[in-house]
Amino acid sequence: QVELLESGGGLVQAGGSLRLACAASGHTPSSYAMGWFRQAPGKEREFVTAITYSGGSTYYTDSVKGRFTISRDNAKNTVYLQMNSLKPEDTAVYYCAARPFTISTKHQEYIYWGQGTQVTVSS
């Protein structure tokens, strides 16, 4: 069993930055890709970004390209999401998730999920 715990959410003004972290514990996944998703009130969960186990490949949804950066530190079993130039439309609960091997943009293909952390961007 893998447990994922997100941290770093909060309230920030538009144009500001936040750094989210996702710490994995338990049976630490090897060769697992990690993803970040978000869900705003009344909307479906949407893909934000993902990274392979090695960190060599990343993928971003168009709306966050150039503003968000995903990274990972496998020695610390932690994945990060640096969010810059935040916009009110980035407001959502952010979830990290893990799946074997390859990146996917589909939330149904992720096995393990964190509880989420709230990000609120005020205008």
PDB file of C-alpha atoms in Angstrom:
ATOM      1  CA  GLN A   1       0.000   0.000   0.000  1.00  0.00           C
ATOM      2  CA  VAL A   2       1.245   3.464  -0.909  1.00  0.00           C
ATOM      3  CA  GLU A   3       0.178   6.576   0.894  1.00  0.00           C
ATOM      4  CA  LEU A   4       0.464  10.003  -0.695  1.00  0.00           C
ATOM      5  CA  LEU A   5       0.268  13.197   1.301  1.00  0.00           C
ATOM      6  CA  GLU A   6       0.062  16.619  -0.312  1.00  0.00           C
ATOM      7  CA  SER A   7       1.101  19.841   1.348  1.00  0.00           C
ATOM      8  CA  GLY A   8       1.769  23.455   0.444  1.00  0.00           C
ATOM      9  CA  GLY A   9      -1.661  24.657  -0.570  1.00  0.00           C
ATOM     10  CA  GLY A  10      -3.093  27.940   0.584  1.00  0.00           C
ATOM     11  CA  LEU A  11      -4.457  31.336  -0.369  1.00  0.00           C
ATOM     12  CA  VAL A  12      -2.451  33.518  -2.733  1.00  0.00           C
ATOM     13  CA  GLN A  13      -3.110  36.605  -4.809  1.00  0.00           C
ATOM     14  CA  ALA A  14      -3.183  36.445  -8.572  1.00  0.00           C
ATOM     15  CA  GLY A  15       0.329  36.550  -9.952  1.00  0.00           C
ATOM     16  CA  GLY A  16       1.752  34.877  -6.881  1.00  0.00           C
ATOM     17  CA  SER A  17       3.423  31.503  -6.416  1.00  0.00           C
ATOM     18  CA  LEU A  18       2.961  28.330  -4.419  1.00  0.00           C
ATOM     19  CA  ARG A  19       4.954  25.139  -4.191  1.00  0.00           C
ATOM     20  CA  LEU A  20       3.075  21.936  -3.563  1.00  0.00           C
ATOM     21  CA  ALA A  21       4.738  18.774  -2.312  1.00  0.00           C
ATOM     22  CA  CYS A  22       3.556  15.173  -2.411  1.00  0.00           C
ATOM     23  CA  ALA A  23       5.312  12.767  -0.064  1.00  0.00           C
ATOM     24  CA  ALA A  24       5.006   9.027  -0.616  1.00  0.00           C
ATOM     25  CA  SER A  25       5.202   6.526   2.220  1.00  0.00           C
ATOM     26  CA  GLY A  26       4.463   2.884   2.864  1.00  0.00           C
ATOM     27  CA  HIS A  27       5.447   0.582   0.047  1.00  0.00           C
ATOM     28  CA  THR A  28       7.360   3.245  -1.783  1.00  0.00           C
ATOM     29  CA  PRO A  29       6.635   2.856  -5.441  1.00  0.00           C
ATOM     30  CA  SER A  30       9.524   2.066  -7.712  1.00  0.00           C
ATOM     31  CA  SER A  31       9.261   2.951 -11.382  1.00  0.00           C
ATOM     32  CA  TYR A  32       6.072   4.874 -10.736  1.00  0.00           C
ATOM     33  CA  ALA A  33       5.071   7.897 -12.707  1.00  0.00           C
ATOM     34  CA  MET A  34       3.528  10.692 -10.672  1.00  0.00           C
ATOM     35  CA  GLY A  35       0.834  13.107 -11.683  1.00  0.00           C
ATOM     36  CA  TRP A  36      -0.929  16.172 -10.387  1.00  0.00           C
ATOM     37  CA  PHE A  37      -4.634  16.682 -10.978  1.00  0.00           C
ATOM     38  CA  ARG A  38      -7.013  19.375  -9.814  1.00  0.00           C
ATOM     39  CA  GLN A  39     -10.713  19.674  -9.250  1.00  0.00           C
ATOM     40  CA  ALA A  40     -12.635  22.910  -8.945  1.00  0.00           C
ATOM     41  CA  PRO A  41     -16.128  23.047  -7.409  1.00  0.00           C
ATOM     42  CA  GLY A  42     -18.725  21.706  -9.809  1.00  0.00           C
ATOM     43  CA  LYS A  43     -16.123  20.562 -12.314  1.00  0.00           C
ATOM     44  CA  GLU A  44     -14.547  17.275 -13.223  1.00  0.00           C
ATOM     45  CA  ARG A  45     -11.072  16.327 -12.071  1.00  0.00           C
ATOM     46  CA  GLU A  46      -8.585  17.475 -14.670  1.00  0.00           C
ATOM     47  CA  PHE A  47      -5.022  16.575 -15.481  1.00  0.00           C
ATOM     48  CA  VAL A  48      -2.383  19.183 -14.714  1.00  0.00           C
ATOM     49  CA  THR A  49       1.024  17.578 -15.156  1.00  0.00           C
ATOM     50  CA  ALA A  50       2.943  14.327 -14.773  1.00  0.00           C
ATOM     51  CA  ILE A  51       6.515  13.092 -14.538  1.00  0.00           C
ATOM     52  CA  THR A  52       8.205   9.754 -15.118  1.00  0.00           C
ATOM     53  CA  TYR A  53      10.090   7.957 -12.361  1.00  0.00           C
ATOM     54  CA  SER A  54      13.444   9.111 -13.673  1.00  0.00           C
ATOM     55  CA  GLY A  55      12.202  12.650 -14.099  1.00  0.00           C
ATOM     56  CA  GLY A  56      13.372  12.551 -17.670  1.00  0.00           C
ATOM     57  CA  SER A  57       9.963  13.124 -19.172  1.00  0.00           C
ATOM     58  CA  THR A  58       7.241  15.536 -18.158  1.00  0.00           C
ATOM     59  CA  TYR A  59       3.925  16.562 -19.634  1.00  0.00           C
ATOM     60  CA  TYR A  60       1.723  19.568 -18.946  1.00  0.00           C
ATOM     61  CA  THR A  61      -1.772  20.565 -19.839  1.00  0.00           C
ATOM     62  CA  ASP A  62      -1.764  23.619 -22.087  1.00  0.00           C
ATOM     63  CA  SER A  63      -3.246  25.996 -19.524  1.00  0.00           C
ATOM     64  CA  VAL A  64      -0.267  25.649 -17.155  1.00  0.00           C
ATOM     65  CA  LYS A  65       2.627  25.426 -19.611  1.00  0.00           C
ATOM     66  CA  GLY A  66       5.276  28.007 -18.834  1.00  0.00           C
ATOM     67  CA  ARG A  67       3.812  28.662 -15.381  1.00  0.00           C
ATOM     68  CA  PHE A  68       3.949  25.309 -13.555  1.00  0.00           C
ATOM     69  CA  THR A  69       6.923  22.995 -13.128  1.00  0.00           C
ATOM     70  CA  ILE A  70       6.826  19.433 -11.867  1.00  0.00           C
ATOM     71  CA  SER A  71       9.894  17.799 -10.347  1.00  0.00           C
ATOM     72  CA  ARG A  72      10.739  14.890  -8.083  1.00  0.00           C
ATOM     73  CA  ASP A  73      13.333  13.845  -5.552  1.00  0.00           C
ATOM     74  CA  ASN A  74      13.299  10.048  -5.429  1.00  0.00           C
ATOM     75  CA  ALA A  75      15.685   9.981  -2.477  1.00  0.00           C
ATOM     76  CA  LYS A  76      12.997  11.803  -0.502  1.00  0.00           C
ATOM     77  CA  ASN A  77      10.078  10.036  -2.193  1.00  0.00           C
ATOM     78  CA  THR A  78       8.627  13.443  -2.916  1.00  0.00           C
ATOM     79  CA  VAL A  79       7.173  15.132  -5.965  1.00  0.00           C
ATOM     80  CA  TYR A  80       6.853  18.885  -6.242  1.00  0.00           C
ATOM     81  CA  LEU A  81       4.672  21.259  -8.194  1.00  0.00           C
ATOM     82  CA  GLN A  82       6.007  24.788  -8.484  1.00  0.00           C
ATOM     83  CA  MET A  83       3.194  27.102  -9.512  1.00  0.00           C
ATOM     84  CA  ASN A  84       4.023  30.605 -10.680  1.00  0.00           C
ATOM     85  CA  SER A  85       1.935  33.421 -12.148  1.00  0.00           C
ATOM     86  CA  LEU A  86      -1.147  31.941 -10.548  1.00  0.00           C
ATOM     87  CA  LYS A  87      -4.550  32.900 -11.863  1.00  0.00           C
ATOM     88  CA  PRO A  88      -7.982  32.769 -10.220  1.00  0.00           C
ATOM     89  CA  GLU A  89      -8.904  29.946 -12.601  1.00  0.00           C
ATOM     90  CA  ASP A  90      -6.166  27.829 -10.985  1.00  0.00           C
ATOM     91  CA  THR A  91      -8.288  27.683  -7.833  1.00  0.00           C
ATOM     92  CA  ALA A  92      -9.016  24.036  -7.047  1.00  0.00           C
ATOM     93  CA  VAL A  93      -8.169  21.115  -4.832  1.00  0.00           C
ATOM     94  CA  TYR A  94      -4.894  19.684  -6.104  1.00  0.00           C
ATOM     95  CA  TYR A  95      -4.266  15.952  -5.912  1.00  0.00           C
ATOM     96  CA  CYS A  96      -1.152  13.928  -6.531  1.00  0.00           C
ATOM     97  CA  ALA A  97      -1.397  10.416  -7.880  1.00  0.00           C
ATOM     98  CA  ALA A  98       0.850   7.491  -8.809  1.00  0.00           C
ATOM     99  CA  ARG A  99       0.733   4.858 -11.524  1.00  0.00           C
ATOM    100  CA  PRO A 100       3.227   2.295 -12.834  1.00  0.00           C
ATOM    101  CA  PHE A 101       5.831   3.272 -15.372  1.00  0.00           C
ATOM    102  CA  THR A 102       4.338   5.646 -17.930  1.00  0.00           C
ATOM    103  CA  ILE A 103       2.726   9.029 -17.804  1.00  0.00           C
ATOM    104  CA  SER A 104      -1.011   9.249 -18.366  1.00  0.00           C
ATOM    105  CA  THR A 105      -3.389  12.186 -18.530  1.00  0.00           C
ATOM    106  CA  LYS A 106      -6.348  10.006 -17.505  1.00  0.00           C
ATOM    107  CA  HIS A 107      -7.164  10.003 -13.820  1.00  0.00           C
ATOM    108  CA  GLN A 108      -8.750   6.548 -14.157  1.00  0.00           C
ATOM    109  CA  GLU A 109      -5.307   5.102 -14.882  1.00  0.00           C
ATOM    110  CA  TYR A 110      -3.757   6.212 -11.593  1.00  0.00           C
ATOM    111  CA  ILE A 111      -3.756   3.745  -8.748  1.00  0.00           C
ATOM    112  CA  TYR A 112      -2.821   5.735  -5.666  1.00  0.00           C
ATOM    113  CA  TRP A 113      -4.178   9.134  -4.655  1.00  0.00           C
ATOM    114  CA  GLY A 114      -3.546  11.693  -1.984  1.00  0.00           C
ATOM    115  CA  GLN A 115      -6.276  13.488  -0.068  1.00  0.00           C
ATOM    116  CA  GLY A 116      -5.717  16.773  -1.854  1.00  0.00           C
ATOM    117  CA  THR A 117      -4.657  20.267  -0.875  1.00  0.00           C
ATOM    118  CA  GLN A 118      -6.683  23.422  -1.485  1.00  0.00           C
ATOM    119  CA  VAL A 119      -5.238  26.175  -3.646  1.00  0.00           C
ATOM    120  CA  THR A 120      -7.162  29.430  -3.751  1.00  0.00           C
ATOM    121  CA  VAL A 121      -6.092  32.317  -5.970  1.00  0.00           C
ATOM    122  CA  SER A 122      -7.747  35.647  -5.304  1.00  0.00           C
ATOM    123  CA  SER A 123      -8.148  38.311  -7.967  1.00  0.00           C
TER     124      SER A 123
END
